[in-house]
Amino acid sequence: MQKEPKLPTQEENFQEKKKALLVSTYNGNDQRAICEEHLDELELLAETYGVEIVAKVPCLIRKIDAATFVTQGKLEELVVLSKEREADLIIFDDEISPSQQRNLEKSFQLSVMDRTEVILEVFAQRARTKEARLQIEYARVKYQAPRLKRLWSHLSRQHGSGGAGGGAYLKGEGEKQIEIDRRLIKKRLEQLQAEIREVKEHREIQRVARTRSTIPVFALVGYTNAGKSTLLNALTEADVFVEDKLFATLDTTTRKFSLSTGQEVLLIDTVGFIRKLPHLLVAAFKSTLEEAIQADILLHVIDATHPMALEQARTTVEVLRELGAGNKPIITILNKIDQAEQNELATRLRLEYPRTIPISALHHRGFEELEEMMLRELSQQRQTLTLRIPQSEYALVSEIRRSGNVISQDYEENDVLIEVDLPIALANKLKDYVNS
């Protein structure tokens, strides 16, 4: 009986901590500083994945080499450096094609990963819910499908030194197995799609139920590790997992809390965005991120202390546009302001995003101003109506009181006359009860 191809886990890959050499490229001298910042972020990703960094190399390349991504001369330098530093793994910040990956591995005689693969592996480690695990497995299988030759070339190299003809035999066996694996992968992708559809339908039922409840929904969005989960915990007194690592949160978390006026709201914590988020993951997580798309108002959290905060903020806005949420009302939150109040970057962020609220999620600073802004945004999405509710539908009055601000209430015959300030979504549903 044929077994489905199984992707290696981090534990199988890294029984002992591997040593990685990181490579990022730039095409002009004025780009080097940005390239080095990108290497710093790749280092955080790689450390989150579970490897030790032995070198970070910014490479100036004028033109991408179709066969090996970097030029032959630069490749030879990198091979020498990898041996000097005793690296076990090479990680490129750029996306490399399956053929480039195979050629690079032949040159280095080491495993080569790109940024996309590292992000996929980090996501695989950190997914908790069934939907997140399914989405990530689907993305990983899609990524590995065109790289089956690479997986078999690893085995061929490992056995090639075991005797004359050993590598050639495995090569032939590998070609047969690749065809089998392709069919199995196609079948597995179909199974995953069916399971994802089922989970998505269940989540849609929950979302519709929330919509019917008419409680306003705020979604926390922003770059990974900006402090969204810390803010969620602080505002709602929840106990959501917080860690100073990239992608500590992958699964959508929803909590209810009350503003000072008594207005109940839902607050959703979403997966963090990142520069060059693989398209495989944008597609895979679109259903999860639909929670943000469906929210009434977005809270865009920016780490004001990060040297690349402007680029991170722009990345978040760009991904929101890709997801169809670019026109949503947004409150921009500058987090960790206690560490960045006077710096030039915070000033530039305020200039680019004028409607900003400076806060410290950790030290609960700026929360009153944030709540005022949230209430102001809600007020712009409200309508005042005078409604006539029949006694037979008196249960509606409880819902109106819970979701709106009652201005006056009176009784006329068997009806309740109520003047109330309501969210527009609920006001539209109650048009048939407007007192004429």
Short mmCIF file of C-alpha atoms in Angstrom, two decimals:
data_model
loop_
_atom_site.label_atom_id
_atom_site.label_comp_id
_atom_site.label_asym_id
_atom_site.label_seq_id
_atom_site.Cartn_x
_atom_site.Cartn_y
_atom_site.Cartn_z
CA MET A 1 0.00 0.00 0.00
CA GLN A 2 1.41 3.38 -1.04
CA LYS A 3 1.99 5.92 1.67
CA GLU A 4 1.27 9.61 1.25
CA PRO A 5 4.42 11.75 1.08
CA LYS A 6 5.07 13.14 4.55
CA LEU A 7 6.69 16.53 5.01
CA PRO A 8 9.47 16.59 7.64
CA THR A 9 8.70 18.29 10.94
CA GLN A 10 11.06 20.65 12.74
CA GLU A 11 11.91 17.89 15.21
CA GLU A 12 12.91 15.57 12.36
CA ASN A 13 14.89 18.30 10.62
CA PHE A 14 16.61 19.71 13.69
CA GLN A 15 17.23 16.99 16.27
CA GLU A 16 20.30 19.07 17.02
CA LYS A 17 20.17 22.82 16.48
CA LYS A 18 21.34 23.55 12.94
CA LYS A 19 23.67 26.38 12.04
CA ALA A 20 22.37 28.67 9.32
CA LEU A 21 24.02 31.14 6.98
CA LEU A 22 21.59 33.89 5.91
CA VAL A 23 21.74 35.60 2.50
CA SER A 24 19.87 38.69 1.28
CA THR A 25 20.41 40.57 -1.99
CA TYR A 26 20.23 44.20 -3.12
CA ASN A 27 20.82 45.83 -6.51
CA GLY A 28 22.26 49.25 -5.62
CA ASN A 29 24.65 50.69 -3.04
CA ASP A 30 21.86 52.88 -1.63
CA GLN A 31 19.90 49.68 -0.84
CA ARG A 32 22.49 48.07 1.45
CA ALA A 33 21.10 49.48 4.73
CA ILE A 34 17.61 48.21 3.87
CA CYS A 35 19.10 44.83 2.93
CA GLU A 36 20.76 44.62 6.35
CA GLU A 37 17.43 45.43 8.07
CA HIS A 38 15.84 42.64 6.06
CA LEU A 39 18.58 40.27 7.22
CA ASP A 40 17.81 41.23 10.84
CA GLU A 41 14.17 40.26 10.29
CA LEU A 42 15.19 37.02 8.57
CA GLU A 43 17.37 36.28 11.60
CA LEU A 44 14.31 36.61 13.87
CA LEU A 45 12.34 34.31 11.57
CA ALA A 46 15.13 31.73 11.51
CA GLU A 47 15.55 31.84 15.29
CA THR A 48 11.79 31.40 15.68
CA TYR A 49 12.12 28.37 13.38
CA GLY A 50 14.78 26.98 15.72
CA VAL A 51 18.20 27.46 14.10
CA GLU A 52 21.41 29.17 15.21
CA ILE A 53 22.72 31.96 12.96
CA VAL A 54 26.43 31.78 12.08
CA ALA A 55 26.58 34.55 9.44
CA LYS A 56 24.41 37.19 7.70
CA VAL A 57 25.55 38.13 4.20
CA PRO A 58 24.20 41.10 2.17
CA CYS A 59 24.95 40.41 -1.53
CA LEU A 60 25.09 43.09 -4.21
CA ILE A 61 23.77 41.61 -7.48
CA ARG A 62 22.95 43.60 -10.61
CA LYS A 63 21.06 40.77 -12.28
CA ILE A 64 19.50 37.56 -11.00
CA ASP A 65 21.19 34.40 -12.32
CA ALA A 66 18.51 32.11 -13.78
CA ALA A 67 20.35 28.98 -12.62
CA THR A 68 21.62 29.88 -9.14
CA PHE A 69 19.97 33.25 -8.30
CA VAL A 70 23.36 34.80 -7.37
CA THR A 71 26.32 35.03 -9.77
CA GLN A 72 28.81 32.17 -9.96
CA GLY A 73 31.54 34.30 -8.37
CA LYS A 74 29.31 35.28 -5.44
CA LEU A 75 28.16 31.67 -5.07
CA GLU A 76 31.75 30.46 -4.77
CA GLU A 77 32.38 33.04 -2.01
CA LEU A 78 29.27 31.88 -0.15
CA VAL A 79 30.29 28.21 -0.44
CA VAL A 80 33.70 29.01 1.09
CA LEU A 81 32.08 31.04 3.90
CA SER A 82 29.57 28.26 4.66
CA LYS A 83 32.47 25.82 5.15
CA GLU A 84 34.45 28.27 7.29
CA ARG A 85 31.45 28.84 9.56
CA GLU A 86 30.50 25.13 9.55
CA ALA A 87 26.97 25.94 8.39
CA ASP A 88 24.42 23.12 8.01
CA LEU A 89 21.79 25.22 6.26
CA ILE A 90 21.59 28.18 3.85
CA ILE A 91 18.57 30.52 4.01
CA PHE A 92 17.85 33.09 1.28
CA ASP A 93 15.68 36.12 2.10
CA ASP A 94 14.44 36.09 -1.49
CA GLU A 95 12.05 33.62 -3.08
CA ILE A 96 14.00 31.14 -5.20
CA SER A 97 12.61 28.79 -7.85
CA PRO A 98 12.66 24.98 -7.47
CA SER A 99 15.43 24.65 -10.08
CA GLN A 100 17.53 27.39 -8.43
CA GLN A 101 17.07 25.65 -5.09
CA ARG A 102 18.27 22.30 -6.53
CA ASN A 103 21.30 23.92 -8.19
CA LEU A 104 22.24 25.81 -5.03
CA GLU A 105 22.03 22.63 -2.96
CA LYS A 106 24.36 20.86 -5.41
CA SER A 107 26.87 23.71 -5.05
CA PHE A 108 26.68 23.99 -1.26
CA GLN A 109 26.13 20.26 -0.62
CA LEU A 110 23.75 21.55 2.05
CA SER A 111 20.01 22.14 2.41
CA VAL A 112 18.89 25.50 1.02
CA MET A 113 15.67 27.22 2.09
CA ASP A 114 14.10 30.50 1.05
CA ARG A 115 12.10 32.99 3.09
CA THR A 116 8.79 31.46 1.96
CA GLU A 117 9.73 28.00 3.23
CA VAL A 118 10.91 29.36 6.59
CA ILE A 119 7.63 31.27 7.08
CA LEU A 120 5.64 28.15 6.16
CA GLU A 121 7.60 26.09 8.70
CA VAL A 122 7.15 28.70 11.45
CA PHE A 123 3.42 28.77 10.74
CA ALA A 124 3.33 24.95 10.87
CA GLN A 125 5.00 24.98 14.30
CA ARG A 126 2.63 27.56 15.77
CA ALA A 127 -0.83 26.70 14.41
CA ARG A 128 -3.25 25.62 17.12
CA THR A 129 -6.77 25.48 15.66
CA LYS A 130 -7.95 22.89 13.16
CA GLU A 131 -8.51 25.54 10.48
CA ALA A 132 -5.03 27.03 10.84
CA ARG A 133 -3.41 23.58 10.70
CA LEU A 134 -5.37 22.65 7.56
CA GLN A 135 -4.59 25.95 5.83
CA ILE A 136 -0.88 25.63 6.57
CA GLU A 137 -0.65 22.00 5.50
CA TYR A 138 -2.34 22.96 2.22
CA ALA A 139 0.18 25.78 1.67
CA ARG A 140 3.16 23.55 2.54
CA VAL A 141 2.04 20.76 0.20
CA LYS A 142 1.50 23.30 -2.62
CA TYR A 143 5.00 24.68 -1.99
CA GLN A 144 6.67 21.25 -1.97
CA ALA A 145 4.81 19.84 -5.01
CA PRO A 146 7.17 21.34 -7.65
CA ARG A 147 10.16 20.46 -5.45
CA LEU A 148 9.81 16.66 -5.40
CA LYS A 149 12.98 16.24 -7.49
CA ARG A 150 14.87 18.18 -4.84
CA LEU A 151 13.68 15.81 -2.08
CA TRP A 152 14.84 12.78 -4.06
CA SER A 153 18.16 14.40 -5.00
CA HIS A 154 18.91 14.61 -1.24
CA LEU A 155 18.53 10.82 -0.99
CA SER A 156 20.57 10.28 -4.13
CA ARG A 157 23.47 12.34 -2.71
CA GLN A 158 23.26 10.54 0.63
CA HIS A 159 23.44 7.07 -0.98
CA GLY A 160 25.68 7.91 -3.93
CA SER A 161 28.82 7.27 -1.92
CA GLY A 162 27.55 3.94 -0.64
CA GLY A 163 28.81 1.96 -3.65
CA ALA A 164 29.11 1.98 -7.42
CA GLY A 165 25.77 2.62 -9.05
CA GLY A 166 23.96 3.30 -5.77
CA GLY A 167 23.12 6.88 -6.69
CA ALA A 168 22.07 5.91 -10.23
CA TYR A 169 19.75 3.22 -8.87
CA LEU A 170 18.14 5.68 -6.48
CA LYS A 171 17.79 8.22 -9.28
CA GLY A 172 15.76 5.74 -11.32
CA GLU A 173 13.69 4.76 -8.32
CA GLY A 174 13.25 8.44 -7.50
CA GLU A 175 11.82 9.25 -10.93
CA LYS A 176 9.22 6.49 -10.51
CA GLN A 177 8.40 7.64 -7.00
CA ILE A 178 8.05 11.28 -8.08
CA GLU A 179 5.16 10.30 -10.38
CA ILE A 180 3.51 8.36 -7.55
CA ASP A 181 4.04 11.26 -5.14
CA ARG A 182 2.53 13.74 -7.60
CA ARG A 183 -0.68 11.71 -7.73
CA LEU A 184 -0.75 11.36 -3.95
CA ILE A 185 -0.14 15.09 -3.48
CA LYS A 186 -2.98 15.94 -5.89
CA LYS A 187 -5.29 13.66 -3.90
CA ARG A 188 -4.15 15.15 -0.57
CA LEU A 189 -4.73 18.72 -1.81
CA GLU A 190 -8.29 17.77 -2.81
CA GLN A 191 -8.88 16.25 0.66
CA LEU A 192 -7.52 19.35 2.37
CA GLN A 193 -9.68 21.66 0.24
CA ALA A 194 -12.79 19.68 1.23
CA GLU A 195 -11.88 19.83 4.94
CA ILE A 196 -11.10 23.57 4.73
CA ARG A 197 -14.49 24.21 3.07
CA GLU A 198 -16.24 22.36 5.90
CA VAL A 199 -14.43 24.33 8.63
CA LYS A 200 -15.03 27.59 6.76
CA GLU A 201 -18.77 26.90 6.54
CA HIS A 202 -18.88 26.33 10.31
CA ARG A 203 -16.97 29.57 10.94
CA GLU A 204 -19.30 31.45 8.58
CA ILE A 205 -22.27 30.32 10.67
CA GLN A 206 -20.55 31.74 13.77
CA ARG A 207 -19.77 35.00 11.94
CA VAL A 208 -23.40 35.39 10.81
CA ALA A 209 -24.51 34.84 14.41
CA ARG A 210 -22.18 37.65 15.51
CA THR A 211 -23.58 39.89 12.77
CA ARG A 212 -27.10 39.25 14.02
CA SER A 213 -26.05 40.18 17.53
CA THR A 214 -25.33 43.74 16.21
CA ILE A 215 -22.46 44.19 18.68
CA PRO A 216 -19.81 46.38 16.98
CA VAL A 217 -16.67 44.48 15.96
CA PHE A 218 -13.11 45.87 16.12
CA ALA A 219 -10.24 43.86 14.58
CA LEU A 220 -6.62 44.23 15.67
CA VAL A 221 -4.35 44.17 12.63
CA GLY A 222 -0.68 44.91 12.15
CA TYR A 223 2.80 43.57 11.57
CA THR A 224 3.81 40.44 13.44
CA ASN A 225 5.10 41.07 16.99
CA ALA A 226 3.70 44.64 17.10
CA GLY A 227 1.87 43.99 20.40
CA LYS A 228 -1.66 43.11 19.25
CA SER A 229 -2.14 40.22 21.69
CA THR A 230 -0.75 42.28 24.58
CA LEU A 231 -3.30 45.00 23.76
CA LEU A 232 -6.14 42.46 23.52
CA ASN A 233 -5.21 41.09 26.95
CA ALA A 234 -4.95 44.58 28.46
CA LEU A 235 -8.30 45.81 27.11
CA THR A 236 -10.33 42.66 27.76
CA GLU A 237 -8.45 41.17 30.75
CA ALA A 238 -8.10 38.01 28.67
CA ASP A 239 -5.25 35.52 28.88
CA VAL A 240 -4.18 35.15 25.25
CA PHE A 241 -0.70 33.67 24.71
CA VAL A 242 1.93 36.41 24.31
CA GLU A 243 5.55 35.81 23.31
CA ASP A 244 8.30 38.11 22.01
CA LYS A 245 8.63 36.13 18.79
CA LEU A 246 7.36 36.45 15.24
CA PHE A 247 3.96 34.83 14.66
CA ALA A 248 3.26 34.04 18.32
CA THR A 249 -0.42 34.39 17.32
CA LEU A 250 -1.71 32.51 14.28
CA ASP A 251 -5.26 31.71 15.29
CA THR A 252 -8.05 34.26 15.40
CA THR A 253 -9.12 35.12 18.97
CA THR A 254 -12.34 37.00 19.81
CA ARG A 255 -13.13 38.63 23.16
CA LYS A 256 -16.04 40.80 24.36
CA PHE A 257 -15.61 43.85 26.58
CA SER A 258 -17.50 47.01 27.55
CA LEU A 259 -16.49 50.61 26.91
CA SER A 260 -16.96 53.22 29.66
CA THR A 261 -20.42 54.09 28.26
CA GLY A 262 -21.55 50.49 28.77
CA GLN A 263 -21.38 49.84 25.03
CA GLU A 264 -20.39 46.20 24.43
CA VAL A 265 -17.91 45.53 21.62
CA LEU A 266 -16.12 42.50 20.21
CA LEU A 267 -12.35 42.65 19.78
CA ILE A 268 -10.66 40.24 17.34
CA ASP A 269 -6.93 39.47 17.37
CA THR A 270 -5.68 38.36 13.94
CA VAL A 271 -2.52 36.79 12.53
CA GLY A 272 0.30 39.29 12.04
CA PHE A 273 1.39 40.45 8.62
CA ILE A 274 4.98 40.40 7.36
CA ARG A 275 7.02 41.79 4.49
CA LYS A 276 6.92 39.55 1.43
CA LEU A 277 4.16 37.40 2.91
CA PRO A 278 4.12 34.36 0.59
CA HIS A 279 1.18 34.42 -1.81
CA LEU A 280 0.51 30.83 -0.79
CA LEU A 281 -0.20 32.11 2.72
CA VAL A 282 -2.19 35.15 1.63
CA ALA A 283 -4.49 32.75 -0.21
CA ALA A 284 -4.43 30.15 2.57
CA PHE A 285 -5.22 32.64 5.32
CA LYS A 286 -7.68 34.80 3.40
CA SER A 287 -10.56 32.95 5.06
CA THR A 288 -9.03 33.50 8.52
CA LEU A 289 -8.31 37.15 7.77
CA GLU A 290 -11.89 37.62 6.58
CA GLU A 291 -12.56 38.22 10.28
CA ALA A 292 -10.70 41.50 9.82
CA ILE A 293 -12.45 42.25 6.53
CA GLN A 294 -15.88 41.79 8.16
CA ALA A 295 -15.07 43.95 11.22
CA ASP A 296 -16.72 47.37 11.54
CA ILE A 297 -13.48 49.17 12.45
CA LEU A 298 -9.80 48.14 12.24
CA LEU A 299 -7.24 48.92 14.95
CA HIS A 300 -3.86 49.06 13.17
CA VAL A 301 -1.15 48.43 15.80
CA ILE A 302 2.38 49.66 14.98
CA ASP A 303 5.51 48.99 17.05
CA ALA A 304 6.77 52.59 17.28
CA THR A 305 10.20 51.42 18.48
CA HIS A 306 11.01 49.24 15.47
CA PRO A 307 13.54 50.81 13.05
CA MET A 308 11.46 49.53 10.10
CA ALA A 309 8.12 50.67 11.57
CA LEU A 310 7.19 52.75 8.51
CA GLU A 311 7.85 49.87 6.12
CA GLN A 312 5.95 47.50 8.42
CA ALA A 313 2.95 49.85 8.56
CA ARG A 314 2.93 50.18 4.76
CA THR A 315 3.12 46.38 4.41
CA THR A 316 0.05 46.01 6.64
CA VAL A 317 -1.93 48.58 4.64
CA GLU A 318 -0.89 46.87 1.39
CA VAL A 319 -2.00 43.41 2.58
CA LEU A 320 -5.31 44.86 3.81
CA ARG A 321 -5.87 46.26 0.31
CA GLU A 322 -5.09 42.84 -1.20
CA LEU A 323 -7.70 41.31 1.11
CA GLY A 324 -10.34 43.88 0.15
CA ALA A 325 -10.32 45.73 3.49
CA GLY A 326 -8.50 48.86 2.31
CA ASN A 327 -11.56 51.11 2.70
CA LYS A 328 -12.44 50.07 6.24
CA PRO A 329 -12.35 52.77 8.97
CA ILE A 330 -8.92 52.49 10.63
CA ILE A 331 -7.62 53.76 13.97
CA THR A 332 -3.81 53.74 13.93
CA ILE A 333 -2.18 52.86 17.26
CA LEU A 334 1.48 53.62 18.00
CA ASN A 335 2.40 50.99 20.58
CA LYS A 336 5.42 51.02 22.97
CA ILE A 337 5.32 54.82 22.86
CA ASP A 338 6.90 54.96 26.34
CA GLN A 339 10.13 53.85 24.62
CA ALA A 340 9.76 56.02 21.50
CA GLU A 341 7.97 59.25 22.51
CA GLN A 342 10.68 61.66 21.39
CA ASN A 343 12.28 59.75 18.53
CA GLU A 344 12.21 60.93 14.92
CA LEU A 345 10.52 57.74 13.72
CA ALA A 346 7.46 58.31 15.93
CA THR A 347 7.17 61.83 14.48
CA ARG A 348 7.34 60.46 10.91
CA LEU A 349 4.69 57.87 11.74
CA ARG A 350 2.36 60.60 13.06
CA LEU A 351 2.89 62.61 9.85
CA GLU A 352 2.09 59.64 7.61
CA TYR A 353 -0.82 58.47 9.78
CA PRO A 354 -2.42 61.66 11.23
CA ARG A 355 -5.24 59.85 13.09
CA THR A 356 -2.95 58.05 15.53
CA ILE A 357 -3.24 57.22 19.21
CA PRO A 358 0.04 56.72 21.13
CA ILE A 359 -0.22 53.96 23.75
CA SER A 360 1.75 51.46 25.80
CA ALA A 361 -0.18 48.16 25.82
CA LEU A 362 2.19 46.76 28.44
CA HIS A 363 1.88 49.72 30.86
CA HIS A 364 -1.78 50.58 30.04
CA ARG A 365 -0.92 54.11 28.86
CA GLY A 366 -3.15 56.01 26.43
CA PHE A 367 -6.18 53.73 26.88
CA GLU A 368 -8.59 56.60 27.67
CA GLU A 369 -7.63 58.39 24.43
CA LEU A 370 -7.96 55.11 22.52
CA GLU A 371 -11.43 54.51 23.93
CA GLU A 372 -12.50 58.07 23.03
CA MET A 373 -11.38 57.47 19.45
CA MET A 374 -13.21 54.12 19.34
CA LEU A 375 -16.42 55.79 20.58
CA ARG A 376 -15.98 58.62 18.06
CA GLU A 377 -15.66 56.12 15.22
CA LEU A 378 -18.70 54.21 16.45
CA SER A 379 -20.74 57.43 16.63
CA GLN A 380 -20.04 58.04 12.94
CA GLN A 381 -21.58 54.67 12.16
CA ARG A 382 -24.79 55.24 14.10
CA GLN A 383 -28.28 56.59 13.49
CA THR A 384 -30.98 57.99 15.80
CA LEU A 385 -34.47 56.55 15.27
CA THR A 386 -37.86 56.61 16.99
CA LEU A 387 -39.24 53.07 16.92
CA ARG A 388 -42.68 51.60 17.64
CA ILE A 389 -42.29 48.08 18.99
CA PRO A 390 -45.46 45.94 19.39
CA GLN A 391 -45.94 44.26 22.75
CA SER A 392 -45.80 40.87 21.01
CA GLU A 393 -42.18 41.62 19.98
CA TYR A 394 -41.05 43.13 23.27
CA ALA A 395 -37.89 40.95 23.23
CA LEU A 396 -36.59 43.40 20.61
CA VAL A 397 -36.46 46.13 23.26
CA SER A 398 -33.83 44.17 25.21
CA GLU A 399 -31.66 43.84 22.11
CA ILE A 400 -32.09 47.56 21.32
CA ARG A 401 -31.08 48.52 24.86
CA ARG A 402 -28.06 46.22 24.74
CA SER A 403 -26.78 47.56 21.42
CA GLY A 404 -27.93 51.19 21.50
CA ASN A 405 -28.15 54.27 23.68
CA VAL A 406 -31.78 54.89 24.68
CA ILE A 407 -32.73 58.58 24.61
CA SER A 408 -36.37 58.20 25.70
CA GLN A 409 -38.99 55.50 26.13
CA ASP A 410 -42.80 55.75 26.38
CA TYR A 411 -45.88 53.55 26.01
CA GLU A 412 -48.80 54.06 23.67
CA GLU A 413 -51.65 51.57 23.81
CA ASN A 414 -49.91 48.18 23.54
CA ASP A 415 -46.76 49.49 21.86
CA VAL A 416 -43.44 50.75 23.17
CA LEU A 417 -42.22 54.05 21.69
CA ILE A 418 -38.46 54.26 22.00
CA GLU A 419 -36.05 56.91 20.73
CA VAL A 420 -32.61 55.37 20.44
CA ASP A 421 -29.15 55.91 18.97
CA LEU A 422 -28.20 52.69 17.15
CA PRO A 423 -25.40 51.17 15.06
CA ILE A 424 -26.28 51.62 11.39
CA ALA A 425 -26.28 47.83 10.86
CA LEU A 426 -29.05 47.40 13.46
CA ALA A 427 -30.89 50.57 12.37
CA ASN A 428 -31.21 49.12 8.85
CA LYS A 429 -32.72 45.92 10.26
CA LEU A 430 -35.31 47.89 12.27
CA LYS A 431 -36.61 50.11 9.44
CA ASP A 432 -40.01 48.36 9.53
CA TYR A 433 -40.47 49.57 13.13
CA VAL A 434 -39.75 53.27 12.50
CA ASN A 435 -42.60 55.36 13.95
CA SER A 436 -44.20 57.38 11.19
#
